[in-house]
XYZ file of C-alpha atoms in Angstrom:
464
model
C 0.000 0.000 0.000
C 1.545 3.287 -1.094
C 1.234 6.572 0.754
C 3.090 9.868 0.897
C 6.194 9.601 3.070
C 6.272 13.210 4.343
C 3.449 15.454 5.491
C 0.001 14.841 4.083
C -1.024 17.263 1.342
C -4.301 18.458 2.782
C -4.594 21.226 0.192
C -4.822 18.539 -2.498
C -7.307 16.563 -0.413
C -9.537 19.627 -0.131
C -9.308 20.338 -3.866
C -10.286 16.744 -4.658
C -13.020 16.964 -2.026
C -14.496 20.140 -3.514
C -14.357 18.753 -7.049
C -16.032 15.516 -6.053
C -18.768 17.306 -4.112
C -19.626 19.758 -6.890
C -19.491 17.148 -9.662
C -21.549 14.720 -7.554
C -24.172 17.421 -7.119
C -24.246 17.720 -10.898
C -24.637 13.946 -11.318
C -27.610 13.776 -8.979
C -29.061 17.010 -10.351
C -29.181 15.450 -13.822
C -30.603 12.113 -12.630
C -33.254 13.685 -10.387
C -34.278 16.355 -12.916
C -34.789 13.801 -15.673
C -36.626 11.405 -13.341
C -39.010 14.128 -12.154
C -39.532 15.442 -15.682
C -40.444 11.961 -16.932
C -42.779 11.247 -14.033
C -44.475 14.651 -14.347
C -44.960 14.059 -18.080
C -46.827 10.831 -17.350
C -44.029 8.414 -18.243
C -44.107 4.980 -16.654
C -41.584 2.928 -14.742
C -39.937 1.594 -17.889
C -39.050 5.118 -19.031
C -37.485 5.972 -15.672
C -35.592 2.687 -15.533
C -34.392 3.295 -19.114
C -32.732 6.567 -18.131
C -31.199 4.992 -15.028
C -29.887 2.078 -17.093
C -28.339 4.507 -19.590
C -26.639 6.278 -16.688
C -25.303 2.994 -15.295
C -24.356 0.778 -18.241
C -21.159 2.696 -19.185
C -19.891 2.389 -15.606
C -20.091 -1.389 -15.962
C -19.033 -1.896 -19.570
C -16.127 0.559 -19.474
C -14.727 -0.525 -16.082
C -11.861 -2.656 -17.499
C -10.769 0.250 -19.697
C -11.240 3.101 -17.224
C -9.518 1.196 -14.420
C -6.412 0.735 -16.568
C -6.595 4.356 -17.728
C -6.640 5.495 -14.103
C -3.465 3.495 -13.422
C -1.591 4.300 -16.648
C -2.608 7.798 -17.809
C -1.699 11.028 -16.013
C -4.529 11.823 -13.586
C -4.413 15.507 -14.565
C -5.065 14.673 -18.211
C -8.061 12.486 -17.371
C -9.694 14.973 -14.998
C -9.337 17.935 -17.361
C -10.441 16.088 -20.507
C -13.350 14.264 -18.867
C -14.555 17.386 -17.043
C -14.671 19.419 -20.260
C -16.415 16.596 -22.114
C -19.047 16.152 -19.395
C -19.783 19.885 -19.303
C -20.350 19.928 -23.069
C -22.520 16.798 -23.022
C -24.692 18.125 -20.196
C -25.111 21.428 -22.051
C -26.385 19.504 -25.071
C -28.642 17.441 -22.800
C -30.357 20.608 -21.568
C -31.589 21.311 -25.100
C -32.241 17.731 -26.242
C -35.890 16.821 -26.765
C -36.023 13.459 -28.515
C -36.064 10.610 -25.937
C -33.500 8.565 -27.879
C -31.076 11.510 -27.954
C -31.575 12.076 -24.224
C -30.686 8.450 -23.477
C -27.573 8.608 -25.683
C -26.381 11.812 -23.989
C -27.040 10.365 -20.528
C -24.920 7.346 -21.460
C -22.092 9.594 -22.710
C -22.268 11.607 -19.495
C -21.928 8.383 -17.507
C -18.901 7.415 -19.604
C -17.162 10.538 -18.325
C -18.061 9.572 -14.774
C -16.648 6.093 -15.392
C -13.324 7.744 -16.248
C -13.130 10.169 -13.309
C -14.409 7.988 -10.445
C -11.430 5.584 -10.205
C -8.978 8.456 -10.754
C -10.182 10.434 -7.728
C -10.595 7.303 -5.586
C -7.019 6.199 -6.310
C -5.542 9.702 -5.937
C -6.623 10.298 -2.350
C -4.460 7.546 -0.733
C -1.286 8.945 -2.361
C -2.036 12.443 -1.053
C -1.717 11.450 2.606
C 0.259 9.405 5.102
C -1.105 6.030 6.159
C -2.201 7.453 9.508
C -4.402 10.013 7.750
C -6.041 7.643 5.259
C -9.398 7.079 7.038
C -9.837 10.808 7.622
C -8.855 11.808 4.077
C -10.793 9.136 2.188
C -13.887 9.579 4.310
C -13.654 13.374 3.999
C -13.513 13.019 0.226
C -16.518 10.735 0.230
C -18.353 13.157 2.511
C -18.190 15.670 -0.304
C -19.759 13.183 -2.692
C -22.509 12.603 -0.166
C -23.162 16.321 0.290
C -23.363 16.665 -3.474
C -25.826 13.783 -3.589
C -27.804 15.514 -0.829
C -27.942 18.850 -2.650
C -28.650 17.443 -6.130
C -32.138 15.953 -5.574
C -33.182 18.900 -3.396
C -32.126 21.403 -6.079
C -33.793 19.317 -8.765
C -37.067 19.183 -6.844
C -37.040 22.954 -6.376
C -35.913 23.928 -9.881
C -37.989 21.417 -11.855
C -41.119 22.398 -9.936
C -40.564 26.105 -10.611
C -38.783 26.285 -13.976
C -38.809 22.872 -15.664
C -35.911 20.528 -16.436
C -33.630 22.841 -18.460
C -32.287 25.167 -15.679
C -31.061 22.292 -13.441
C -29.363 20.666 -16.443
C -27.591 23.932 -17.306
C -26.482 24.256 -13.687
C -25.204 20.675 -13.766
C -23.177 21.447 -16.907
C -21.296 24.135 -14.992
C -20.666 21.793 -12.060
C -18.428 19.517 -14.156
C -15.950 22.353 -14.674
C -14.941 21.777 -11.037
C -13.141 18.641 -12.243
C -11.167 20.732 -14.729
C -10.122 23.234 -12.059
C -9.137 20.467 -9.643
C -7.180 18.635 -12.325
C -5.137 21.760 -13.028
C -4.528 22.732 -9.384
C -3.937 19.389 -7.620
C -0.180 18.843 -7.270
C -0.388 15.139 -6.442
C -0.514 13.038 -9.586
C -0.449 9.369 -10.461
C -0.374 7.361 -13.668
C 1.761 8.416 -16.637
C 5.387 7.276 -16.485
C 5.649 4.274 -14.205
C 8.427 3.120 -11.942
C 9.863 -0.379 -12.162
C 8.236 -2.943 -9.908
C 10.391 -3.630 -6.832
C 11.201 -7.175 -5.760
C 8.676 -8.102 -3.114
C 9.475 -10.337 -0.146
C 7.630 -13.479 0.792
C 6.284 -14.259 -2.662
C 3.954 -11.267 -2.700
C 2.260 -10.524 -5.994
C 3.533 -7.318 -7.657
C 0.995 -4.676 -8.611
C 1.259 -5.520 -12.304
C 0.202 -9.125 -11.587
C -2.413 -8.314 -8.968
C -5.960 -9.555 -9.510
C -8.894 -8.950 -7.209
C -10.047 -12.549 -7.718
C -6.839 -13.692 -5.953
C -8.061 -12.143 -2.685
C -10.986 -14.237 -1.328
C -11.890 -11.600 1.247
C -12.250 -8.844 -1.352
C -14.228 -11.207 -3.577
C -16.579 -11.928 -0.660
C -16.961 -8.224 0.107
C -17.727 -7.283 -3.498
C -20.160 -10.192 -3.895
C -22.063 -9.329 -0.715
C -22.392 -5.625 -1.532
C -23.379 -6.287 -5.148
C -25.854 -8.984 -4.125
C -27.660 -6.729 -1.675
C -27.753 -3.832 -4.122
C -29.120 -6.064 -6.861
C -31.882 -7.237 -4.529
C -32.897 -3.846 -3.170
C -31.948 -1.682 -6.166
C -35.466 -1.542 -7.638
C -36.246 1.010 -4.923
C -34.426 3.629 -7.015
C -37.089 3.308 -9.731
C -40.061 2.671 -7.452
C -39.496 5.467 -4.930
C -40.467 8.383 -7.187
C -43.862 6.747 -7.827
C -44.241 5.733 -4.166
C -43.512 9.233 -2.858
C -45.203 11.280 -5.596
C -48.262 9.137 -6.376
C -48.933 6.712 -3.507
C -48.147 9.283 -0.799
C -49.299 12.284 -2.887
C -46.229 14.494 -2.391
C -44.858 17.451 -4.361
C -41.532 17.515 -6.183
C -40.095 19.587 -3.329
C -41.097 16.990 -0.730
C -39.658 14.284 -2.985
C -36.302 16.077 -2.988
C -36.438 16.493 0.796
C -37.265 12.841 1.454
C -34.651 11.391 -0.885
C -32.084 13.784 0.554
C -32.747 12.382 4.044
C -31.037 9.093 3.167
C -28.020 10.984 1.900
C -27.942 13.097 5.053
C -27.838 9.861 7.026
C -24.854 8.719 4.961
C -23.060 11.903 5.948
C -23.688 11.250 9.644
C -22.819 7.562 9.284
C -19.493 8.377 7.713
C -18.529 10.642 10.613
C -19.513 7.958 13.093
C -18.088 4.825 11.494
C -14.839 6.347 10.250
C -13.868 6.436 13.918
C -14.909 2.811 14.392
C -12.546 1.599 11.638
C -9.469 1.879 13.871
C -10.981 -0.624 16.327
C -11.477 -3.302 13.660
C -7.907 -4.492 13.309
C -8.861 -7.609 11.306
C -10.036 -7.192 7.752
C -12.472 -10.072 8.232
C -14.168 -8.202 11.065
C -14.429 -5.168 8.793
C -16.283 -7.180 6.138
C -18.608 -8.773 8.692
C -19.492 -5.416 10.207
C -20.188 -4.059 6.740
C -22.641 -6.883 6.028
C -24.475 -6.175 9.291
C -24.830 -2.542 8.248
C -26.217 -3.602 4.865
C -28.820 -5.625 6.734
C -29.762 -2.499 8.665
C -30.238 -0.631 5.382
C -32.616 -3.314 4.133
C -34.618 -3.185 7.371
C -35.136 0.553 6.899
C -36.311 0.031 3.315
C -38.810 -2.545 4.587
C -40.004 -0.179 7.332
C -40.538 2.636 4.830
C -43.249 0.618 3.073
C -45.551 1.048 6.081
C -45.617 4.859 6.347
C -48.892 6.726 5.669
C -47.255 10.085 4.853
C -44.082 11.070 3.008
C -42.559 13.134 5.814
C -42.518 10.047 8.051
C -39.966 8.602 5.651
C -37.415 11.216 6.716
C -36.327 9.650 10.064
C -36.404 6.142 8.559
C -34.248 7.216 5.634
C -31.812 9.037 7.922
C -31.228 5.849 9.941
C -30.877 3.786 6.774
C -28.384 6.301 5.453
C -26.301 6.041 8.635
C -25.946 2.291 8.065
C -25.206 2.895 4.379
C -22.503 5.448 5.197
C -20.817 3.090 7.632
C -20.699 0.303 5.068
C -19.193 2.663 2.495
C -16.407 3.698 4.861
C -15.591 0.073 5.679
C -15.480 -0.916 1.997
C -13.231 1.997 1.053
C -10.729 1.352 3.833
C -10.681 -2.388 3.095
C -9.815 -1.750 -0.563
C -7.107 0.748 0.376
C -5.603 -1.712 2.877
C -5.480 -4.756 0.625
C -4.833 -3.404 -2.899
C -1.337 -2.339 -4.100
C -1.215 1.355 -4.985
C -0.422 0.822 -8.657
C -3.510 -1.391 -9.058
C -5.950 0.744 -7.108
C -7.522 2.333 -10.172
C -8.463 -1.109 -11.492
C -9.728 -2.205 -8.082
C -12.001 0.792 -7.571
C -13.254 0.528 -11.165
C -14.029 -3.191 -10.723
C -15.809 -2.571 -7.435
C -17.815 0.269 -8.962
C -18.698 -1.838 -11.999
C -19.898 -4.698 -9.789
C -22.076 -2.355 -7.771
C -23.467 -0.583 -10.827
C -24.052 -3.869 -12.651
C -26.068 -5.137 -9.706
C -27.967 -1.846 -9.606
C -28.887 -2.301 -13.264
C -30.648 -5.536 -12.343
C -32.666 -3.596 -9.789
C -33.467 -0.791 -12.231
C -34.752 -3.234 -14.833
C -36.747 -5.204 -12.269
C -38.263 -2.013 -10.865
C -39.394 -0.795 -14.268
C -40.965 -4.130 -15.170
C -42.629 -4.707 -11.800
C -44.228 -1.251 -11.776
C -46.201 -2.318 -14.838
C -47.954 -5.051 -12.841
C -47.805 -4.012 -9.161
C -48.389 -0.974 -6.956
C -45.409 0.940 -5.510
C -46.031 0.197 -1.805
C -45.795 -3.617 -1.960
C -42.778 -3.271 -4.245
C -40.982 -1.167 -1.623
C -41.665 -3.882 0.957
C -40.487 -6.555 -1.471
C -37.204 -4.682 -1.981
C -36.535 -4.684 1.758
C -37.357 -8.378 2.121
C -35.223 -9.331 -0.881
C -32.260 -7.445 0.552
C -32.574 -9.210 3.917
C -32.750 -12.600 2.191
C -29.488 -11.875 0.364
C -27.795 -10.715 3.584
C -28.780 -13.985 5.269
C -27.660 -16.034 2.261
C -24.164 -14.528 2.039
C -23.486 -14.387 5.791
C -22.039 -17.909 6.100
C -19.842 -17.827 2.951
C -18.547 -14.421 3.982
C -17.702 -15.698 7.462
C -15.741 -18.585 5.963
C -13.839 -16.216 3.681
C -13.059 -13.983 6.660
C -11.607 -16.889 8.647
C -9.487 -18.018 5.704
C -8.247 -14.535 4.825
C -4.564 -13.754 5.232
C -3.277 -10.285 6.122
C -2.689 -8.090 3.101
C 0.956 -8.084 1.964
C 1.991 -4.484 1.586
C 4.602 -3.097 -0.755
C 8.002 -2.287 0.755
C 9.180 1.282 1.073
C 11.254 2.573 -1.833
C 14.655 4.115 -1.183
C 13.528 7.529 -2.366
C 10.770 9.326 -4.195
C 10.001 7.425 -7.425
C 10.166 9.153 -10.801
C 6.507 9.498 -11.709
C 4.812 12.635 -12.931
C 6.754 15.859 -12.173
C 4.873 16.685 -8.989
C 3.644 13.246 -8.009
C 3.773 12.276 -4.359
C 4.598 8.730 -3.312
C 5.967 6.933 -0.348
C 5.472 3.587 1.314
C 4.389 2.862 4.856
C 3.154 -0.286 6.500
C 0.695 0.595 9.252
C 0.418 -1.954 12.032
C -3.273 -2.748 12.133
C -5.896 -0.209 11.125
C -4.580 3.284 10.358
C -5.211 5.629 13.298
C -6.541 9.147 12.966
C -4.237 12.122 12.790
C -5.671 13.400 16.044
C -4.639 10.192 17.786
C -1.007 10.834 16.896
C -0.899 14.510 17.652
C -0.649 15.335 13.948
C -2.489 18.229 12.378
C -6.027 17.361 11.307
C -7.829 18.946 8.380
C -10.002 21.910 9.187
C -13.698 21.234 9.041
C -15.782 18.111 9.392
C -14.235 14.635 9.358
C -15.108 11.822 7.017
C -17.733 10.026 5.016
C -18.818 7.917 2.010
C -21.159 7.428 -1.040
C -24.688 6.067 -1.342
C -24.533 2.410 -2.378
C -27.797 0.804 -1.336
C -30.552 3.174 -2.478
C -28.669 5.514 -4.783
C -25.717 4.743 -6.969
C -23.899 7.885 -7.962
C -24.343 7.973 -11.591
C -22.896 7.343 -8.845
C -17.877 5.453 -1.926
C -16.226 5.179 -4.311
C -15.146 4.082 -3.615
C -16.516 3.709 -2.158
């Protein structure tokens, strides 16, 4: 696992944090604006699921390519090029009227997201020392969560007052934050690569690393993807449940959906501090599965409410569980994946999650044609709990059989990567502590957090 060897570059962390938060707001602004516009125009569940599938498919199909790009191409080049492309595509989307053109543009917008997500996820660990990793990664994911919180709320307000075009124009401007961050962040990865050092004990070098060789990571990815596939239909069903079954306005819809994201923010603050107490990676995975079960319970409970505002406390609690799981998944990946392979790892994890979500989107669209929203919400919660119970035993076996991650040795000096790249190697004993535990300077402002995996999938932790 590779980290900076000197002081953590918190200025770079904050730039990446701001870029992720603003761009995430744009992602959710687009998704929510289009969903509300379709529902208000009388479109059915298949139309909504079609847009969500278009926003998800590139994240799955392009994962092998974008993961390698994140590891091999200069991070600055990717952020600047993808940010400019996404801004232009979203601008065109604001004026597109034909449904087929809208779907094509949504898919192209998601292709840009597929390129930037693994870049930012893999950049954060090389900006900081090992001791600061939980704080930095969770802080970065907090920004994504705040963006996801603001996006639906803004969409509900703007679509209700002005229609779909103004929020789409605002979203187009949000992607320029990636361009600014790409130009200003000093830490870089990718580009010219250093030679692989000889690793002790038969460890696999980064160039030969495969996620399938780590049973614990395979179990983690399978459990998260399985639960999301089971409960993912809620992302299609909820707009009809809140707007039609519960008779709410677009503004209330934005408020209610934002409650889950607010819970993720709180959960990230809480569970980022719990990470240091889970010194075994197997315990980390088991705790994450328990939190996923809590998410599914909250989805099941939401089916019983008589009024939309009663969903707010339920969604906040569900979001807390979701945020904790996201933090655990992110730290587990950072602990067990060699630095040079992290782009591929985050891309593979994201593709697995998004692929599972696609199953839920398709199921939600089809089921809405034959069933009412309320029983479908309950069915989503039950299905998620069934998957949690089914994977619990295999995951426990994988946890017992897991070996500690073999970390890369420290290089003799700073490696010759990009001109202002920052690298170093540390091997933390057990879970990385917080900066405040060591007397080191902590970043100003709120601590950490993570993305929305169970109900919302940033179109769009991630890592997680």
